[in-house]
PDB file of C-alpha atoms in Angstrom:
ATOM      1  CA  MET A1161       3.304  79.110 -88.752  1.00  0.00           C
ATOM      2  CA  ASP A1162       4.462  81.215 -91.615  1.00  0.00           C
ATOM      3  CA  SER A1163       4.285  78.444 -94.182  1.00  0.00           C
ATOM      4  CA  GLU A1164       2.515  79.486 -97.361  1.00  0.00           C
ATOM      5  CA  ASP A1165       0.443  76.277 -97.154  1.00  0.00           C
ATOM      6  CA  HIS A1166      -1.606  77.848 -94.362  1.00  0.00           C
ATOM      7  CA  PHE A1167      -2.785  80.790 -96.461  1.00  0.00           C
ATOM      8  CA  HIS A1168      -4.662  78.989 -99.228  1.00  0.00           C
ATOM      9  CA  THR A1169      -8.436  79.105 -99.474  1.00  0.00           C
ATOM     10  CA  LEU A1170     -10.808  76.181 -99.888  1.00  0.00           C
ATOM     11  CA  TYR A1171     -10.619  74.395-103.208  1.00  0.00           C
ATOM     12  CA  ILE A1172     -12.199  71.293-104.713  1.00  0.00           C
ATOM     13  CA  LEU A1173      -9.975  68.390-105.692  1.00  0.00           C
ATOM     14  CA  LYS A1174     -10.159  67.654-109.391  1.00  0.00           C
ATOM     15  CA  HIS A1175      -9.152  64.347-110.907  1.00  0.00           C
ATOM     16  CA  SER A1176      -8.161  63.837-114.501  1.00  0.00           C
ATOM     17  CA  THR A1177      -9.347  60.233-114.777  1.00  0.00           C
ATOM     18  CA  PRO A1178     -11.925  57.921-113.198  1.00  0.00           C
ATOM     19  CA  GLU A1179      -8.971  55.816-112.014  1.00  0.00           C
ATOM     20  CA  GLY A1180      -7.610  58.864-110.178  1.00  0.00           C
ATOM     21  CA  ILE A1181     -10.947  59.311-108.418  1.00  0.00           C
ATOM     22  CA  LYS A1182     -11.012  55.650-107.401  1.00  0.00           C
ATOM     23  CA  GLN A1183      -7.435  55.749-106.136  1.00  0.00           C
ATOM     24  CA  TYR A1184      -8.190  58.856-104.060  1.00  0.00           C
ATOM     25  CA  GLN A1185     -11.346  57.292-102.613  1.00  0.00           C
ATOM     26  CA  ASP A1186      -9.505  54.063-101.796  1.00  0.00           C
ATOM     27  CA  VAL A1187      -6.836  55.950 -99.873  1.00  0.00           C
ATOM     28  CA  VAL A1188      -9.173  58.343 -98.074  1.00  0.00           C
ATOM     29  CA  PHE A1189     -11.994  55.935 -97.241  1.00  0.00           C
ATOM     30  CA  ASN A1190     -10.066  52.702 -96.714  1.00  0.00           C
ATOM     31  CA  PHE A1191      -6.522  53.584 -95.660  1.00  0.00           C
ATOM     32  CA  LEU A1192      -6.684  56.805 -93.632  1.00  0.00           C
ATOM     33  CA  LYS A1193      -8.238  55.724 -90.337  1.00  0.00           C
ATOM     34  CA  TYR A1194      -7.862  57.146 -86.865  1.00  0.00           C
ATOM     35  CA  ALA A1195      -6.392  54.916 -84.184  1.00  0.00           C
ATOM     36  CA  PRO A1196      -9.004  53.392 -81.821  1.00  0.00           C
ATOM     37  CA  GLU A1197      -7.691  55.627 -79.010  1.00  0.00           C
ATOM     38  CA  ILE A1198      -8.725  58.697 -81.002  1.00  0.00           C
ATOM     39  CA  TYR A1199     -12.298  57.434 -81.336  1.00  0.00           C
ATOM     40  CA  GLU A1200     -12.377  56.627 -77.601  1.00  0.00           C
ATOM     41  CA  ALA A1201     -11.099  60.091 -76.670  1.00  0.00           C
ATOM     42  CA  ALA A1202     -13.588  61.742 -79.033  1.00  0.00           C
ATOM     43  CA  GLU A1203     -16.455  59.730 -77.539  1.00  0.00           C
ATOM     44  CA  HIS A1204     -15.366  60.790 -74.045  1.00  0.00           C
ATOM     45  CA  VAL A1205     -15.232  64.473 -75.027  1.00  0.00           C
ATOM     46  CA  LEU A1206     -18.571  64.250 -76.849  1.00  0.00           C
ATOM     47  CA  GLN A1207     -20.249  62.590 -73.861  1.00  0.00           C
ATOM     48  CA  ASN A1208     -18.873  65.197 -71.448  1.00  0.00           C
ATOM     49  CA  LEU A1209     -20.023  68.029 -73.694  1.00  0.00           C
ATOM     50  CA  THR A1210     -23.468  66.474 -74.157  1.00  0.00           C
ATOM     51  CA  ASP A1211     -23.802  66.034 -70.389  1.00  0.00           C
ATOM     52  CA  LYS A1212     -22.657  69.591 -69.688  1.00  0.00           C
ATOM     53  CA  LEU A1213     -25.120  71.019 -72.221  1.00  0.00           C
ATOM     54  CA  GLU A1214     -27.890  68.730 -70.939  1.00  0.00           C
ATOM     55  CA  GLY A1215     -28.532  67.417 -74.440  1.00  0.00           C
ATOM     56  CA  ARG A1216     -28.856  70.812 -76.120  1.00  0.00           C
ATOM     57  CA  PRO A1217     -27.376  70.979 -79.640  1.00  0.00           C
ATOM     58  CA  PHE A1218     -23.982  72.569 -80.160  1.00  0.00           C
ATOM     59  CA  LEU A1219     -21.746  73.702 -82.994  1.00  0.00           C
ATOM     60  CA  SER A1220     -18.064  72.906 -83.320  1.00  0.00           C
ATOM     61  CA  MET A1221     -15.639  74.937 -85.422  1.00  0.00           C
ATOM     62  CA  HIS A1222     -12.081  74.426 -86.566  1.00  0.00           C
ATOM     63  CA  PHE A1223     -10.065  77.512 -87.416  1.00  0.00           C
ATOM     64  CA  ARG A1224      -7.111  77.145 -89.745  1.00  0.00           C
ATOM     65  CA  ARG A1225      -3.902  78.695 -88.477  1.00  0.00           C
ATOM     66  CA  GLY A1226      -3.766  80.997 -91.484  1.00  0.00           C
ATOM     67  CA  ASP A1227      -7.139  82.497 -90.525  1.00  0.00           C
ATOM     68  CA  PHE A1228      -5.661  83.847 -87.297  1.00  0.00           C
ATOM     69  CA  VAL A1229      -2.817  85.566 -89.123  1.00  0.00           C
ATOM     70  CA  LYS A1230      -4.868  86.785 -92.075  1.00  0.00           C
ATOM     71  CA  LEU A1231      -7.758  88.075 -89.958  1.00  0.00           C
ATOM     72  CA  HIS A1232      -5.551  89.309 -87.072  1.00  0.00           C
ATOM     73  CA  TRP A1233      -7.115  87.054 -84.420  1.00  0.00           C
ATOM     74  CA  LEU A1234      -3.875  86.198 -82.626  1.00  0.00           C
ATOM     75  CA  ASP A1235      -3.721  88.869 -79.950  1.00  0.00           C
ATOM     76  CA  ASP A1236      -4.791  87.915 -76.389  1.00  0.00           C
ATOM     77  CA  PHE A1237      -6.588  84.802 -77.630  1.00  0.00           C
ATOM     78  CA  GLU A1238      -6.505  83.253 -74.162  1.00  0.00           C
ATOM     79  CA  LYS A1239      -9.033  85.847 -72.974  1.00  0.00           C
ATOM     80  CA  GLU A1240     -12.664  84.744 -73.211  1.00  0.00           C
ATOM     81  CA  ASP A1241     -13.938  87.951 -74.845  1.00  0.00           C
ATOM     82  CA  VAL A1242     -11.275  87.682 -77.558  1.00  0.00           C
ATOM     83  CA  LEU A1243     -12.228  84.054 -78.185  1.00  0.00           C
ATOM     84  CA  LEU A1244     -15.915  84.985 -78.441  1.00  0.00           C
ATOM     85  CA  ARG A1245     -15.059  87.820 -80.831  1.00  0.00           C
ATOM     86  CA  ALA A1246     -13.064  85.390 -82.997  1.00  0.00           C
ATOM     87  CA  VAL A1247     -16.001  82.978 -83.136  1.00  0.00           C
ATOM     88  CA  GLY A1248     -18.291  85.887 -84.023  1.00  0.00           C
ATOM     89  CA  ASN A1249     -15.881  86.931 -86.768  1.00  0.00           C
ATOM     90  CA  MET A1250     -15.892  83.413 -88.199  1.00  0.00           C
ATOM     91  CA  VAL A1251     -19.698  83.253 -88.145  1.00  0.00           C
ATOM     92  CA  THR A1252     -19.809  86.593 -89.965  1.00  0.00           C
ATOM     93  CA  GLU A1253     -17.349  85.283 -92.572  1.00  0.00           C
ATOM     94  CA  LEU A1254     -19.464  82.144 -93.070  1.00  0.00           C
ATOM     95  CA  GLU A1255     -22.648  84.176 -93.586  1.00  0.00           C
ATOM     96  CA  GLN A1256     -21.155  86.222 -96.449  1.00  0.00           C
TER      97      GLN A1256
END
């Protein structure tokens, strides 16, 4: 995606009024809900991962599309060593 929306960094939402905060919280916490099928699929994936790892802890990451473009992580991403390098790059970025 070459949309500019994918190239922005993390920012904190700021509200100008207490009513704005309440309205945001009402929408996010009460209106935006995943469909039950999403929770069921997530539970299935989580159980399979837990079984495969025999209960050992694990870390999950989500990379924004803009990170791949900005940090040049797009090439040969289907190869395992490239994927591991990308995860290592993200861990390095998080530690800075």
